[in-house]
PDB file of C-alpha atoms in Angstrom:
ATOM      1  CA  UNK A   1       7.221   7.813  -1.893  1.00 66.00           C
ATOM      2  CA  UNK A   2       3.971   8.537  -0.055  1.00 81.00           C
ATOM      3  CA  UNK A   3       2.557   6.337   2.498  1.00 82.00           C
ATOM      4  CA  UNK A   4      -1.287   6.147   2.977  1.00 90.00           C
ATOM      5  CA  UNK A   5      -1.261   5.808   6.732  1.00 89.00           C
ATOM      6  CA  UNK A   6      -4.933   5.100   6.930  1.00 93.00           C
ATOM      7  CA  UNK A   7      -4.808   2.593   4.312  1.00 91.00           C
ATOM      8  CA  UNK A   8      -1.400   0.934   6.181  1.00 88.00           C
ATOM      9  CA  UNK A   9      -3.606   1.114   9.520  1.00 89.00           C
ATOM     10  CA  UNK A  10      -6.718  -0.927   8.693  1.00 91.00           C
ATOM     11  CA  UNK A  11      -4.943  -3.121   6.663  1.00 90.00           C
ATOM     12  CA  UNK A  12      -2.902  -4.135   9.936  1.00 86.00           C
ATOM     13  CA  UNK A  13      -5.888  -4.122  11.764  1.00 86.00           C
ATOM     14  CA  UNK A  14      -7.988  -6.100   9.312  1.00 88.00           C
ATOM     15  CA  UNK A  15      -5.369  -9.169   9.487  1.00 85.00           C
ATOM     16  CA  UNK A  16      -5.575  -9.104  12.546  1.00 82.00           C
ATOM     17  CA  UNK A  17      -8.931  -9.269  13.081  1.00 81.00           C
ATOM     18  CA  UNK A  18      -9.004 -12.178  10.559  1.00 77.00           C
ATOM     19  CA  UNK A  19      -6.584 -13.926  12.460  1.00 76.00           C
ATOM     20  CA  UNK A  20      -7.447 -13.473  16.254  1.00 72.00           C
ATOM     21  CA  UNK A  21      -9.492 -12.199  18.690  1.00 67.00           C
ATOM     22  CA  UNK A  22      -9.704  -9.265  21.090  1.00 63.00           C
ATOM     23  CA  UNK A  23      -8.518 -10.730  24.280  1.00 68.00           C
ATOM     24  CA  UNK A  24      -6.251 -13.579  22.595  1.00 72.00           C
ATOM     25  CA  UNK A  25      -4.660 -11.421  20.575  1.00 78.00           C
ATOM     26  CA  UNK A  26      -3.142 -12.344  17.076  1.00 83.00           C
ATOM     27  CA  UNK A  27      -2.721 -16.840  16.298  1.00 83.00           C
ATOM     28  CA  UNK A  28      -0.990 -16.985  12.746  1.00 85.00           C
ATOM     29  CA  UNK A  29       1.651 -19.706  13.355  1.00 87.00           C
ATOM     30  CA  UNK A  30       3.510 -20.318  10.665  1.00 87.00           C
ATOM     31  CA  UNK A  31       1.765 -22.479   7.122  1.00 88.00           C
ATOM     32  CA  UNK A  32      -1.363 -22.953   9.420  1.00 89.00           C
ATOM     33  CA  UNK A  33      -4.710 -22.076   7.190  1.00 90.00           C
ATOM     34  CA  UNK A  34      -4.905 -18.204   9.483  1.00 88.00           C
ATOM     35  CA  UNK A  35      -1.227 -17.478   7.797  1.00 89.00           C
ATOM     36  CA  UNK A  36      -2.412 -19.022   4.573  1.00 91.00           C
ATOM     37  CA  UNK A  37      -5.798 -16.779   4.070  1.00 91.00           C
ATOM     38  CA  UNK A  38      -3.636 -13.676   5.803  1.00 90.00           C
ATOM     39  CA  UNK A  39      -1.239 -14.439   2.782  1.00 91.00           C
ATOM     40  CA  UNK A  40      -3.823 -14.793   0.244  1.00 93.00           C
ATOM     41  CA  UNK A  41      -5.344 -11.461   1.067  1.00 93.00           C
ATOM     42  CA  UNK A  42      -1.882  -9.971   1.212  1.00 91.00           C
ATOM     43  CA  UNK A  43      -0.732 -11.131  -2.439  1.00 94.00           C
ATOM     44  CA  UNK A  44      -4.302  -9.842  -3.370  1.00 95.00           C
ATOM     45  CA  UNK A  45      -3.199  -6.222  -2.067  1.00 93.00           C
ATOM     46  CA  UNK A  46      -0.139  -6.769  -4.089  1.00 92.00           C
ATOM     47  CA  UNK A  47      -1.641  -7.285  -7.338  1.00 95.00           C
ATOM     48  CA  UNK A  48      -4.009  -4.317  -6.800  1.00 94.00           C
ATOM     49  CA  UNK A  49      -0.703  -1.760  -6.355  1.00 91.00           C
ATOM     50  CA  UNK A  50       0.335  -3.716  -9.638  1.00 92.00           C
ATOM     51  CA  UNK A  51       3.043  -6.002  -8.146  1.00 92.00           C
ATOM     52  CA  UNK A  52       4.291  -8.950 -10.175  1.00 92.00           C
ATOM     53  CA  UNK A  53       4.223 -11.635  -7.601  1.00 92.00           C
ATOM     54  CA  UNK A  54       6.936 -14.956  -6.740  1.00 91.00           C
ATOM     55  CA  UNK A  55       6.060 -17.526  -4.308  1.00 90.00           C
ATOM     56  CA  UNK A  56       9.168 -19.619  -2.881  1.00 87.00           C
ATOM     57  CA  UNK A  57       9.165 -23.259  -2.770  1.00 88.00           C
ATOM     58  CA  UNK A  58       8.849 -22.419   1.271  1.00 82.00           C
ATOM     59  CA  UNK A  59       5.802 -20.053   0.582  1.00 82.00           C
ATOM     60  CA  UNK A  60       7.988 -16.431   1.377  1.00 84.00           C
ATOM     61  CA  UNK A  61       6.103 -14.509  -0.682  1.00 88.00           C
ATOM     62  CA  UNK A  62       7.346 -11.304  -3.000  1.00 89.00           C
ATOM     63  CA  UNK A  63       6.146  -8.309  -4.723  1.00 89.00           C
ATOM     64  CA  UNK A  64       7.981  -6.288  -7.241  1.00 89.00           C
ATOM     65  CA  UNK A  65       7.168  -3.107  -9.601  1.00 88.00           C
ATOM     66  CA  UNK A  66       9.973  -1.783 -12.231  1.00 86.00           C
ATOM     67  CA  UNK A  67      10.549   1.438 -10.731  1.00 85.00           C
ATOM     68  CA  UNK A  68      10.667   4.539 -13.876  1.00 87.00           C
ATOM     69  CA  UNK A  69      14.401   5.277 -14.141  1.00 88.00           C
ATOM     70  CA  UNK A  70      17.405   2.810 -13.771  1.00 89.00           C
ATOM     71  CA  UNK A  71      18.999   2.336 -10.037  1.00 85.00           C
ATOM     72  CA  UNK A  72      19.392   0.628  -6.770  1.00 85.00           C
ATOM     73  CA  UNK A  73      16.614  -1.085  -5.844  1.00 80.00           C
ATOM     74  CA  UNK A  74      14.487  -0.618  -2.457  1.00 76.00           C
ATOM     75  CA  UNK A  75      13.721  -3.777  -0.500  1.00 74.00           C
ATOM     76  CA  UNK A  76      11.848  -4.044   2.337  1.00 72.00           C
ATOM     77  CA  UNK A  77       9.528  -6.578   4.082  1.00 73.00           C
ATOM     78  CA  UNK A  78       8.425  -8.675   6.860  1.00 75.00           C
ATOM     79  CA  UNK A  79       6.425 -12.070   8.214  1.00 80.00           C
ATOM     80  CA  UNK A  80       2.758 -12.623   8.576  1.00 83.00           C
ATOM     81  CA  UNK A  81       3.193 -15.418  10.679  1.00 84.00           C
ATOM     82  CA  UNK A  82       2.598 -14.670  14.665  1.00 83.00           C
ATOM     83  CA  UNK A  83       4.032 -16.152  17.915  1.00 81.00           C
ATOM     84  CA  UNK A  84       0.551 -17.729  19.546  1.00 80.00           C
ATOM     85  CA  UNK A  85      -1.521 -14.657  21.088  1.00 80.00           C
ATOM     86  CA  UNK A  86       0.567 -12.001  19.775  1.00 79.00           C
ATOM     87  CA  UNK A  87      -0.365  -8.436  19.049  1.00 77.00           C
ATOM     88  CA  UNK A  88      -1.668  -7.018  16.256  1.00 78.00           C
ATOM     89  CA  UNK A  89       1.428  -5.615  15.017  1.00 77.00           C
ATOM     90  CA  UNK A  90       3.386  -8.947  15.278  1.00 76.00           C
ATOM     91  CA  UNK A  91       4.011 -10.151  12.181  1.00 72.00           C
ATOM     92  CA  UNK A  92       2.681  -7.327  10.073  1.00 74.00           C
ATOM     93  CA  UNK A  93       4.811  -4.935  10.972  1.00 69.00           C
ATOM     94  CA  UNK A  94       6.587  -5.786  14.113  1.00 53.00           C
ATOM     95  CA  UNK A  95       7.536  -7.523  17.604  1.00 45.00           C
ATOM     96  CA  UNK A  96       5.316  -9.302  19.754  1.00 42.00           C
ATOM     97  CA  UNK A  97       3.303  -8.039  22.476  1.00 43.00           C
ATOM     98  CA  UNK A  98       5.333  -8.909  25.462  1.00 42.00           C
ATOM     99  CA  UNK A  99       4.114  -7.845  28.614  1.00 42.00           C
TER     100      UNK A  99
END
């Protein structure tokens, strides 16, 4: 599997610029309406790679594809939601910014 790292990159950096500012940093608390439009364009970018999408009762969200030949399947994933004023990468892809 191939990983657009550009793509990865300004996705990252476009939810957090949706959800925060440059010297606050990153304010998605959990089912607040930032986590809620960060989610929305999330399952969007999911649809578009051709995922078939389930919502929990509790909003976790998940994306699957049938892979082409019969196996184990690969799981991965992560939260949107942020601590307050975290950075960019928390959530998405990571750990706060603790300094």
């Amino acid at each position: 599997m191939n990983i657009n790292g550009d793509r990865l990159w300004n996705r990252i950096m476009q939810l957090g610029k949706s959800s925060g500012s440059p010297k606050e940093g990153v304010n998605r608390p959990a089912f607040s309406q930032a986590d809620r439009k960060d989610t929305d364009m999330v399952i969007e970018w999911m649809k578009e790679a051709g995922l078939d999408i389930h919502i929990d009762p509790v909003g976790n969200v998940s994306g699957r594809r049938e892979g082409k030949e019969k196996g184990p399947s690969v799981l991965t994933g992560s939260h949107l939601d942020s601590v307050l004023n975290g950075g960019r990468f928390d959530g998405a892809a990571g750990y706060p910014n603790i300094k």
